[in-house]
PDB file of C-alpha atoms in Angstrom:
ATOM      1  CA  MET A   1     -51.945 158.146 128.515  1.00  0.00           C
ATOM      2  CA  LYS A   2     -56.193 160.636 146.410  1.00  0.00           C
ATOM      3  CA  LYS A   3     -56.854 160.906 150.046  1.00  0.00           C
ATOM      4  CA  GLN A   4     -54.233 163.552 150.401  1.00  0.00           C
ATOM      5  CA  PRO A   5     -52.725 165.907 147.794  1.00  0.00           C
ATOM      6  CA  LEU A   6     -51.003 163.120 145.925  1.00  0.00           C
ATOM      7  CA  TYR A   7     -48.055 164.774 144.334  1.00  0.00           C
ATOM      8  CA  LEU A   8     -47.157 166.460 147.604  1.00  0.00           C
ATOM      9  CA  VAL A   9     -45.960 163.062 148.809  1.00  0.00           C
ATOM     10  CA  ILE A  10     -43.521 162.723 145.922  1.00  0.00           C
ATOM     11  CA  ALA A  11     -40.371 164.502 147.064  1.00  0.00           C
ATOM     12  CA  GLY A  12     -37.207 165.913 145.529  1.00  0.00           C
ATOM     13  CA  VAL A  13     -36.573 165.265 141.879  1.00  0.00           C
ATOM     14  CA  LEU A  14     -40.006 163.792 141.255  1.00  0.00           C
ATOM     15  CA  LEU A  15     -41.518 167.170 142.084  1.00  0.00           C
ATOM     16  CA  PHE A  16     -39.184 168.743 139.548  1.00  0.00           C
ATOM     17  CA  CYS A  17     -40.332 166.109 137.047  1.00  0.00           C
ATOM     18  CA  ILE A  18     -43.979 166.962 137.539  1.00  0.00           C
ATOM     19  CA  ILE A  19     -43.310 170.651 137.028  1.00  0.00           C
ATOM     20  CA  TYR A  20     -41.185 169.882 133.992  1.00  0.00           C
ATOM     21  CA  PHE A  21     -43.608 167.519 132.285  1.00  0.00           C
ATOM     22  CA  PHE A  22     -46.917 169.031 133.325  1.00  0.00           C
ATOM     23  CA  GLY A  23     -46.262 172.777 133.306  1.00  0.00           C
ATOM     24  CA  ARG A  24     -48.873 175.142 131.938  1.00  0.00           C
ATOM     25  CA  THR A  25     -49.805 174.598 128.339  1.00  0.00           C
ATOM     26  CA  VAL A  26     -51.163 178.137 128.132  1.00  0.00           C
ATOM     27  CA  PRO A  27     -48.812 181.032 128.981  1.00  0.00           C
ATOM     28  CA  LEU A  28     -50.202 183.356 131.594  1.00  0.00           C
ATOM     29  CA  LYS A  29     -49.856 187.104 131.367  1.00  0.00           C
ATOM     30  CA  LYS A  30     -50.900 187.355 134.970  1.00  0.00           C
ATOM     31  CA  ARG A  31     -51.039 185.000 137.877  1.00  0.00           C
ATOM     32  CA  GLU A  32     -54.360 183.289 138.406  1.00  0.00           C
ATOM     33  CA  GLN A  33     -55.739 184.203 141.813  1.00  0.00           C
ATOM     34  CA  PRO A  34     -56.866 181.481 144.226  1.00  0.00           C
ATOM     35  CA  LEU A  35     -60.539 180.727 143.755  1.00  0.00           C
ATOM     36  CA  THR A  36     -61.046 179.666 147.354  1.00  0.00           C
ATOM     37  CA  THR A  37     -59.137 179.685 150.602  1.00  0.00           C
ATOM     38  CA  ASN A  38     -61.333 177.040 152.163  1.00  0.00           C
ATOM     39  CA  THR A  39     -60.233 173.560 151.072  1.00  0.00           C
ATOM     40  CA  ASN A  40     -63.507 172.128 152.417  1.00  0.00           C
ATOM     41  CA  GLN A  41     -65.552 174.348 150.116  1.00  0.00           C
ATOM     42  CA  ALA A  42     -66.590 172.721 146.864  1.00  0.00           C
ATOM     43  CA  LEU A  43     -65.995 174.817 143.785  1.00  0.00           C
ATOM     44  CA  THR A  44     -68.758 175.450 141.287  1.00  0.00           C
ATOM     45  CA  ILE A  45     -68.520 176.795 137.771  1.00  0.00           C
ATOM     46  CA  ASN A  46     -70.392 179.911 138.943  1.00  0.00           C
ATOM     47  CA  SER A  47     -67.762 180.656 141.589  1.00  0.00           C
ATOM     48  CA  ILE A  48     -64.983 179.960 139.081  1.00  0.00           C
ATOM     49  CA  LEU A  49     -66.472 182.275 136.447  1.00  0.00           C
ATOM     50  CA  ALA A  50     -67.143 184.994 139.025  1.00  0.00           C
ATOM     51  CA  ALA A  51     -63.563 184.890 140.298  1.00  0.00           C
ATOM     52  CA  SER A  52     -62.212 184.780 136.759  1.00  0.00           C
ATOM     53  CA  ARG A  53     -64.244 187.817 135.689  1.00  0.00           C
ATOM     54  CA  LEU A  54     -62.569 189.874 138.400  1.00  0.00           C
ATOM     55  CA  GLN A  55     -59.294 189.469 136.539  1.00  0.00           C
ATOM     56  CA  LEU A  56     -60.635 190.941 133.294  1.00  0.00           C
ATOM     57  CA  THR A  57     -60.448 194.507 132.094  1.00  0.00           C
ATOM     58  CA  PRO A  58     -63.762 196.381 131.754  1.00  0.00           C
ATOM     59  CA  SER A  59     -63.684 195.918 127.966  1.00  0.00           C
ATOM     60  CA  GLN A  60     -63.066 192.185 128.357  1.00  0.00           C
ATOM     61  CA  GLN A  61     -65.919 191.893 130.833  1.00  0.00           C
ATOM     62  CA  ALA A  62     -68.214 193.640 128.356  1.00  0.00           C
ATOM     63  CA  TYR A  63     -67.125 191.255 125.593  1.00  0.00           C
ATOM     64  CA  VAL A  64     -67.857 188.203 127.744  1.00  0.00           C
ATOM     65  CA  SER A  65     -71.281 189.580 128.669  1.00  0.00           C
ATOM     66  CA  GLN A  66     -72.011 190.190 125.003  1.00  0.00           C
ATOM     67  CA  LEU A  67     -71.145 186.613 124.106  1.00  0.00           C
ATOM     68  CA  GLU A  68     -73.165 185.157 126.971  1.00  0.00           C
ATOM     69  CA  ALA A  69     -76.211 187.136 125.801  1.00  0.00           C
ATOM     70  CA  ALA A  70     -75.768 186.106 122.171  1.00  0.00           C
ATOM     71  CA  ILE A  71     -77.965 183.007 122.299  1.00  0.00           C
ATOM     72  CA  VAL A  72     -81.423 183.756 120.888  1.00  0.00           C
ATOM     73  CA  ARG A  73     -84.338 181.717 119.666  1.00  0.00           C
ATOM     74  CA  GLY A  74     -83.706 179.213 116.940  1.00  0.00           C
ATOM     75  CA  ASP A  75     -81.155 176.445 116.838  1.00  0.00           C
ATOM     76  CA  ILE A  76     -80.283 176.812 120.511  1.00  0.00           C
ATOM     77  CA  LYS A  77     -77.937 173.824 120.624  1.00  0.00           C
ATOM     78  CA  GLN A  78     -75.823 175.023 117.696  1.00  0.00           C
ATOM     79  CA  GLN A  79     -75.845 178.568 119.042  1.00  0.00           C
ATOM     80  CA  HIS A  80     -74.605 177.275 122.381  1.00  0.00           C
ATOM     81  CA  ILE A  81     -71.826 175.377 120.619  1.00  0.00           C
ATOM     82  CA  ASN A  82     -70.755 178.430 118.623  1.00  0.00           C
ATOM     83  CA  VAL A  83     -70.839 180.789 121.599  1.00  0.00           C
ATOM     84  CA  TYR A  84     -69.124 178.335 123.939  1.00  0.00           C
ATOM     85  CA  LYS A  85     -66.347 177.860 121.397  1.00  0.00           C
ATOM     86  CA  GLN A  86     -65.848 181.615 121.271  1.00  0.00           C
ATOM     87  CA  LEU A  87     -65.839 181.832 125.063  1.00  0.00           C
ATOM     88  CA  ALA A  88     -63.368 178.970 125.356  1.00  0.00           C
ATOM     89  CA  SER A  89     -61.119 180.701 122.844  1.00  0.00           C
ATOM     90  CA  PHE A  90     -61.386 184.028 124.676  1.00  0.00           C
ATOM     91  CA  TRP A  91     -60.563 182.616 128.120  1.00  0.00           C
ATOM     92  CA  ARG A  92     -57.672 180.605 126.672  1.00  0.00           C
ATOM     93  CA  ASP A  93     -56.098 183.027 124.195  1.00  0.00           C
ATOM     94  CA  SER A  94     -57.043 186.490 125.478  1.00  0.00           C
ATOM     95  CA  ALA A  95     -57.625 186.144 129.224  1.00  0.00           C
ATOM     96  CA  HIS A  96     -55.127 183.276 129.622  1.00  0.00           C
ATOM     97  CA  LEU A  97     -57.197 181.655 132.360  1.00  0.00           C
ATOM     98  CA  LEU A  98     -57.284 177.880 132.285  1.00  0.00           C
ATOM     99  CA  LEU A  99     -60.347 176.919 134.312  1.00  0.00           C
ATOM    100  CA  PRO A 100     -63.091 178.816 132.436  1.00  0.00           C
ATOM    101  CA  ALA A 101     -61.463 177.972 129.086  1.00  0.00           C
ATOM    102  CA  THR A 102     -61.430 174.269 129.922  1.00  0.00           C
ATOM    103  CA  TRP A 103     -64.992 174.301 131.208  1.00  0.00           C
ATOM    104  CA  TYR A 104     -66.397 175.907 128.056  1.00  0.00           C
ATOM    105  CA  ALA A 105     -64.451 173.463 125.889  1.00  0.00           C
ATOM    106  CA  GLY A 106     -65.925 170.623 127.929  1.00  0.00           C
ATOM    107  CA  GLU A 107     -69.433 171.994 127.492  1.00  0.00           C
ATOM    108  CA  VAL A 108     -68.889 172.093 123.726  1.00  0.00           C
ATOM    109  CA  ALA A 109     -67.859 168.437 123.853  1.00  0.00           C
ATOM    110  CA  LYS A 110     -71.012 167.517 125.778  1.00  0.00           C
ATOM    111  CA  LEU A 111     -73.209 169.275 123.240  1.00  0.00           C
ATOM    112  CA  GLU A 112     -71.425 167.695 120.283  1.00  0.00           C
ATOM    113  CA  ASN A 113     -71.613 164.344 122.112  1.00  0.00           C
ATOM    114  CA  SER A 114     -68.992 162.569 120.016  1.00  0.00           C
ATOM    115  CA  GLU A 115     -66.580 160.070 121.521  1.00  0.00           C
ATOM    116  CA  LYS A 116     -63.645 161.984 120.087  1.00  0.00           C
ATOM    117  CA  SER A 117     -64.595 165.400 121.475  1.00  0.00           C
ATOM    118  CA  LEU A 118     -65.615 164.019 124.874  1.00  0.00           C
ATOM    119  CA  THR A 119     -62.385 162.047 125.177  1.00  0.00           C
ATOM    120  CA  PHE A 120     -60.243 165.031 124.205  1.00  0.00           C
ATOM    121  CA  ALA A 121     -61.908 167.289 126.766  1.00  0.00           C
ATOM    122  CA  ALA A 122     -61.768 164.638 129.491  1.00  0.00           C
ATOM    123  CA  GLN A 123     -58.092 163.942 128.893  1.00  0.00           C
ATOM    124  CA  PHE A 124     -57.274 167.650 128.963  1.00  0.00           C
ATOM    125  CA  TYR A 125     -58.878 167.951 132.397  1.00  0.00           C
ATOM    126  CA  LEU A 126     -57.100 164.816 133.621  1.00  0.00           C
ATOM    127  CA  ASP A 127     -53.688 166.015 132.497  1.00  0.00           C
ATOM    128  CA  LYS A 128     -54.164 169.152 134.576  1.00  0.00           C
ATOM    129  CA  VAL A 129     -55.431 167.191 137.593  1.00  0.00           C
ATOM    130  CA  ARG A 130     -52.081 165.439 137.838  1.00  0.00           C
ATOM    131  CA  ARG A 131     -50.204 168.701 138.332  1.00  0.00           C
ATOM    132  CA  GLN A 132     -52.735 170.695 140.354  1.00  0.00           C
ATOM    133  CA  ASP A 133     -51.775 171.499 143.955  1.00  0.00           C
ATOM    134  CA  ASP A 134     -54.978 173.183 145.134  1.00  0.00           C
ATOM    135  CA  PRO A 135     -57.217 170.408 146.544  1.00  0.00           C
ATOM    136  CA  ALA A 136     -60.489 172.152 145.671  1.00  0.00           C
ATOM    137  CA  ILE A 137     -59.463 172.821 142.077  1.00  0.00           C
ATOM    138  CA  LYS A 138     -58.046 169.296 141.733  1.00  0.00           C
ATOM    139  CA  THR A 139     -61.327 167.760 142.855  1.00  0.00           C
ATOM    140  CA  TRP A 140     -63.409 170.024 140.627  1.00  0.00           C
ATOM    141  CA  MET A 141     -61.322 169.211 137.549  1.00  0.00           C
ATOM    142  CA  ALA A 142     -61.359 165.483 138.308  1.00  0.00           C
ATOM    143  CA  THR A 143     -65.137 165.590 138.675  1.00  0.00           C
ATOM    144  CA  GLN A 144     -65.460 167.281 135.291  1.00  0.00           C
ATOM    145  CA  ALA A 145     -63.117 164.733 133.715  1.00  0.00           C
ATOM    146  CA  LYS A 146     -65.061 161.854 135.277  1.00  0.00           C
ATOM    147  CA  ASP A 147     -68.321 163.105 133.779  1.00  0.00           C
ATOM    148  CA  LEU A 148     -66.758 163.446 130.326  1.00  0.00           C
ATOM    149  CA  PHE A 149     -65.097 160.016 130.447  1.00  0.00           C
ATOM    150  CA  GLU A 150     -68.395 158.436 131.509  1.00  0.00           C
ATOM    151  CA  ARG A 151     -70.198 160.099 128.609  1.00  0.00           C
ATOM    152  CA  ALA A 152     -67.552 158.882 126.174  1.00  0.00           C
ATOM    153  CA  LEU A 153     -67.742 155.344 127.585  1.00  0.00           C
ATOM    154  CA  ALA A 154     -71.526 155.403 127.204  1.00  0.00           C
ATOM    155  CA  LEU A 155     -70.924 155.856 123.470  1.00  0.00           C
ATOM    156  CA  ASN A 156     -68.157 153.246 123.310  1.00  0.00           C
ATOM    157  CA  PRO A 157     -67.874 150.991 126.380  1.00  0.00           C
ATOM    158  CA  ALA A 158     -64.951 149.111 124.785  1.00  0.00           C
ATOM    159  CA  ASN A 159     -62.549 152.056 124.831  1.00  0.00           C
ATOM    160  CA  ASP A 160     -59.831 150.892 127.243  1.00  0.00           C
ATOM    161  CA  SER A 161     -58.026 154.231 127.259  1.00  0.00           C
ATOM    162  CA  ASN A 162     -61.142 155.938 128.548  1.00  0.00           C
ATOM    163  CA  LYS A 163     -61.564 153.251 131.205  1.00  0.00           C
ATOM    164  CA  ILE A 164     -58.038 154.023 132.372  1.00  0.00           C
ATOM    165  CA  GLY A 165     -58.812 157.740 132.273  1.00  0.00           C
ATOM    166  CA  LEU A 166     -61.906 157.227 134.391  1.00  0.00           C
ATOM    167  CA  GLY A 167     -59.920 155.130 136.847  1.00  0.00           C
ATOM    168  CA  SER A 168     -57.289 157.859 137.009  1.00  0.00           C
ATOM    169  CA  CYS A 169     -59.934 160.385 138.038  1.00  0.00           C
ATOM    170  CA  TYR A 170     -60.621 158.259 141.119  1.00  0.00           C
ATOM    171  CA  LEU A 171     -56.924 157.657 141.759  1.00  0.00           C
ATOM    172  CA  PHE A 172     -55.623 161.189 141.386  1.00  0.00           C
ATOM    173  CA  GLY A 173     -58.630 163.484 141.781  1.00  0.00           C
ATOM    174  CA  ASN A 174     -59.660 163.110 145.424  1.00  0.00           C
ATOM    175  CA  ILE A 175     -63.238 162.380 144.394  1.00  0.00           C
ATOM    176  CA  THR A 176     -63.679 159.184 146.404  1.00  0.00           C
ATOM    177  CA  SER A 177     -62.642 157.783 149.758  1.00  0.00           C
ATOM    178  CA  ASN A 178     -62.038 154.430 148.078  1.00  0.00           C
ATOM    179  CA  PRO A 179     -59.114 154.636 145.615  1.00  0.00           C
ATOM    180  CA  MET A 180     -59.513 150.916 144.852  1.00  0.00           C
ATOM    181  CA  GLN A 181     -62.505 151.961 142.766  1.00  0.00           C
ATOM    182  CA  GLY A 182     -60.029 153.522 140.358  1.00  0.00           C
ATOM    183  CA  VAL A 183     -57.420 150.799 140.714  1.00  0.00           C
ATOM    184  CA  LYS A 184     -59.943 148.145 139.668  1.00  0.00           C
ATOM    185  CA  LEU A 185     -60.881 149.995 136.489  1.00  0.00           C
ATOM    186  CA  VAL A 186     -57.250 150.290 135.437  1.00  0.00           C
ATOM    187  CA  ARG A 187     -56.231 146.828 136.627  1.00  0.00           C
ATOM    188  CA  ASP A 188     -59.026 145.213 134.618  1.00  0.00           C
ATOM    189  CA  VAL A 189     -57.517 146.709 131.473  1.00  0.00           C
ATOM    190  CA  ALA A 190     -53.972 145.693 132.449  1.00  0.00           C
ATOM    191  CA  GLU A 191     -55.031 142.103 133.139  1.00  0.00           C
ATOM    192  CA  LYS A 192     -56.896 141.861 129.859  1.00  0.00           C
ATOM    193  CA  ASP A 193     -54.048 143.471 127.912  1.00  0.00           C
ATOM    194  CA  PRO A 194     -50.671 143.309 129.737  1.00  0.00           C
ATOM    195  CA  ASP A 195     -49.104 145.245 126.852  1.00  0.00           C
ATOM    196  CA  ASN A 196     -51.274 148.286 127.497  1.00  0.00           C
ATOM    197  CA  MET A 197     -48.548 150.621 128.705  1.00  0.00           C
ATOM    198  CA  TYR A 198     -50.990 153.378 129.627  1.00  0.00           C
ATOM    199  CA  ALA A 199     -52.527 150.995 132.169  1.00  0.00           C
ATOM    200  CA  GLN A 200     -49.151 149.768 133.396  1.00  0.00           C
ATOM    201  CA  PHE A 201     -47.864 153.307 133.822  1.00  0.00           C
ATOM    202  CA  THR A 202     -50.999 154.449 135.660  1.00  0.00           C
ATOM    203  CA  LEU A 203     -50.779 151.521 138.078  1.00  0.00           C
ATOM    204  CA  GLY A 204     -47.076 152.161 138.550  1.00  0.00           C
ATOM    205  CA  LEU A 205     -47.717 155.801 139.335  1.00  0.00           C
ATOM    206  CA  ALA A 206     -50.502 154.880 141.747  1.00  0.00           C
ATOM    207  CA  ALA A 207     -48.174 152.423 143.502  1.00  0.00           C
ATOM    208  CA  MET A 208     -45.506 155.108 143.679  1.00  0.00           C
ATOM    209  CA  ILE A 209     -47.874 157.581 145.279  1.00  0.00           C
ATOM    210  CA  SER A 210     -49.104 155.031 147.805  1.00  0.00           C
ATOM    211  CA  GLY A 211     -45.527 154.183 148.804  1.00  0.00           C
ATOM    212  CA  GLN A 212     -45.400 150.716 147.218  1.00  0.00           C
ATOM    213  CA  SER A 213     -41.975 151.017 145.621  1.00  0.00           C
ATOM    214  CA  ASP A 214     -41.612 147.359 144.641  1.00  0.00           C
ATOM    215  CA  ARG A 215     -44.920 147.324 142.805  1.00  0.00           C
ATOM    216  CA  ALA A 216     -44.092 150.631 141.185  1.00  0.00           C
ATOM    217  CA  ILE A 217     -40.773 149.232 139.938  1.00  0.00           C
ATOM    218  CA  GLU A 218     -42.491 146.146 138.554  1.00  0.00           C
ATOM    219  CA  ARG A 219     -45.003 148.178 136.548  1.00  0.00           C
ATOM    220  CA  LEU A 220     -42.705 150.979 135.471  1.00  0.00           C
ATOM    221  CA  SER A 221     -39.950 148.599 134.368  1.00  0.00           C
ATOM    222  CA  LYS A 222     -42.380 147.148 131.842  1.00  0.00           C
ATOM    223  CA  VAL A 223     -43.135 150.633 130.564  1.00  0.00           C
ATOM    224  CA  ALA A 224     -39.462 151.591 130.295  1.00  0.00           C
ATOM    225  CA  GLU A 225     -38.735 148.377 128.408  1.00  0.00           C
ATOM    226  CA  LYS A 226     -41.597 148.792 125.944  1.00  0.00           C
ATOM    227  CA  GLU A 227     -41.262 152.576 125.691  1.00  0.00           C
ATOM    228  CA  PRO A 228     -37.542 153.379 125.993  1.00  0.00           C
ATOM    229  CA  ALA A 229     -38.213 157.063 125.243  1.00  0.00           C
ATOM    230  CA  ASN A 230     -40.669 157.465 128.146  1.00  0.00           C
ATOM    231  CA  GLU A 231     -38.805 160.019 130.269  1.00  0.00           C
ATOM    232  CA  GLU A 232     -41.272 160.049 133.130  1.00  0.00           C
ATOM    233  CA  ALA A 233     -41.196 156.264 133.539  1.00  0.00           C
ATOM    234  CA  HIS A 234     -37.391 156.440 133.746  1.00  0.00           C
ATOM    235  CA  LEU A 235     -37.463 159.188 136.338  1.00  0.00           C
ATOM    236  CA  LEU A 236     -40.094 157.484 138.446  1.00  0.00           C
ATOM    237  CA  LEU A 237     -37.989 154.317 138.427  1.00  0.00           C
ATOM    238  CA  ALA A 238     -35.012 156.317 139.666  1.00  0.00           C
ATOM    239  CA  GLU A 239     -37.138 157.724 142.474  1.00  0.00           C
ATOM    240  CA  ALA A 240     -38.567 154.297 143.354  1.00  0.00           C
ATOM    241  CA  TYR A 241     -35.118 152.737 143.645  1.00  0.00           C
ATOM    242  CA  GLU A 242     -33.946 155.692 145.709  1.00  0.00           C
ATOM    243  CA  ARG A 243     -36.803 155.117 148.132  1.00  0.00           C
ATOM    244  CA  LYS A 244     -35.722 151.496 148.484  1.00  0.00           C
ATOM    245  CA  GLY A 245     -32.195 152.598 149.283  1.00  0.00           C
ATOM    246  CA  ASP A 246     -30.847 151.028 146.074  1.00  0.00           C
ATOM    247  CA  LYS A 247     -28.479 153.849 145.136  1.00  0.00           C
ATOM    248  CA  ILE A 248     -26.804 151.971 142.275  1.00  0.00           C
ATOM    249  CA  ASN A 249     -30.024 151.385 140.350  1.00  0.00           C
ATOM    250  CA  SER A 250     -31.337 154.805 141.279  1.00  0.00           C
ATOM    251  CA  ILE A 251     -28.266 156.485 139.776  1.00  0.00           C
ATOM    252  CA  ARG A 252     -28.517 154.245 136.724  1.00  0.00           C
ATOM    253  CA  TRP A 253     -32.061 155.404 136.007  1.00  0.00           C
ATOM    254  CA  TYR A 254     -31.280 159.036 136.732  1.00  0.00           C
ATOM    255  CA  GLU A 255     -28.419 158.843 134.227  1.00  0.00           C
ATOM    256  CA  ALA A 256     -30.715 157.180 131.689  1.00  0.00           C
ATOM    257  CA  THR A 257     -33.252 159.959 132.150  1.00  0.00           C
ATOM    258  CA  LYS A 258     -30.635 162.628 131.478  1.00  0.00           C
ATOM    259  CA  LYS A 259     -29.907 161.059 128.085  1.00  0.00           C
ATOM    260  CA  LEU A 260     -33.555 161.388 127.107  1.00  0.00           C
ATOM    261  CA  ILE A 261     -34.055 165.033 128.018  1.00  0.00           C
ATOM    262  CA  SER A 262     -32.081 167.818 126.393  1.00  0.00           C
ATOM    263  CA  ASP A 263     -32.571 170.503 128.990  1.00  0.00           C
ATOM    264  CA  PRO A 264     -29.615 172.054 130.861  1.00  0.00           C
ATOM    265  CA  ALA A 265     -31.678 173.047 133.908  1.00  0.00           C
ATOM    266  CA  PHE A 266     -33.169 169.582 134.204  1.00  0.00           C
ATOM    267  CA  SER A 267     -29.754 167.936 133.790  1.00  0.00           C
ATOM    268  CA  ALA A 268     -28.332 170.178 136.499  1.00  0.00           C
ATOM    269  CA  GLU A 269     -31.040 169.042 138.941  1.00  0.00           C
ATOM    270  CA  ILE A 270     -30.384 165.419 138.071  1.00  0.00           C
ATOM    271  CA  ASP A 271     -26.652 165.887 138.581  1.00  0.00           C
ATOM    272  CA  LYS A 272     -27.308 167.288 142.049  1.00  0.00           C
ATOM    273  CA  LYS A 273     -29.443 164.294 142.867  1.00  0.00           C
ATOM    274  CA  ILE A 274     -26.808 161.849 141.629  1.00  0.00           C
ATOM    275  CA  ILE A 275     -24.077 163.576 143.653  1.00  0.00           C
ATOM    276  CA  SER A 276     -26.236 163.341 146.769  1.00  0.00           C
ATOM    277  CA  LEU A 277     -26.576 159.575 146.241  1.00  0.00           C
ATOM    278  CA  LYS A 278     -22.876 158.866 145.812  1.00  0.00           C
TER     279      LYS A 278
END
């Protein structure tokens, strides 16, 4: 802990869940503008940085240019690390733009080349992939995450969490026409270690997205049993039972989810869903 835009196939309360659990981690002072209007056009970091610069004030643009020109002769690698850290901090904390901030943080991780830093950067990308609606941005972020997970696995091939992360890039990132490539990576971990709830949850979510409610219930029930505080597993189970037409179990899981989340707005949405099922 695609293809078509995966979360667009999850209706009703599940959409509310995704927004609730995977909302922005960085508050925006202004709305990020679309980077492309052509979903067939692949994004590049150059196009992302160019579009992001347009949202800066003249003084901010000058500051970014100053940082980018700060690398001189000497310990180039360490200078890159230092400057990229400053750029990541600027885009995150001052400009409040996610994509350039995440990219610079990922570049720092590549230069440091430690399993810990690579894994952290990869997981950050992956978390955002799961809630991204724009297909081009989703694919770009999944591709970045895939590269970072592969680098981390090259350092430690036995890291099952990173295997699951890599599989998730294929499952949720629209980077392959063969989602089974991702399923196999995750399933291998689940078969080796049935108590790996990250693997079970990922397979349950993949089954949910592909419309396999029974398989989703099987996987997610294990997660809910082992992790009784896992709100998302509870909510996905409620949605899966609703899809099957099992209103009794669907209501039961919606009610269980309400007990786990202390949020009036969320509870109100759940109440509406329960009323509609009765």
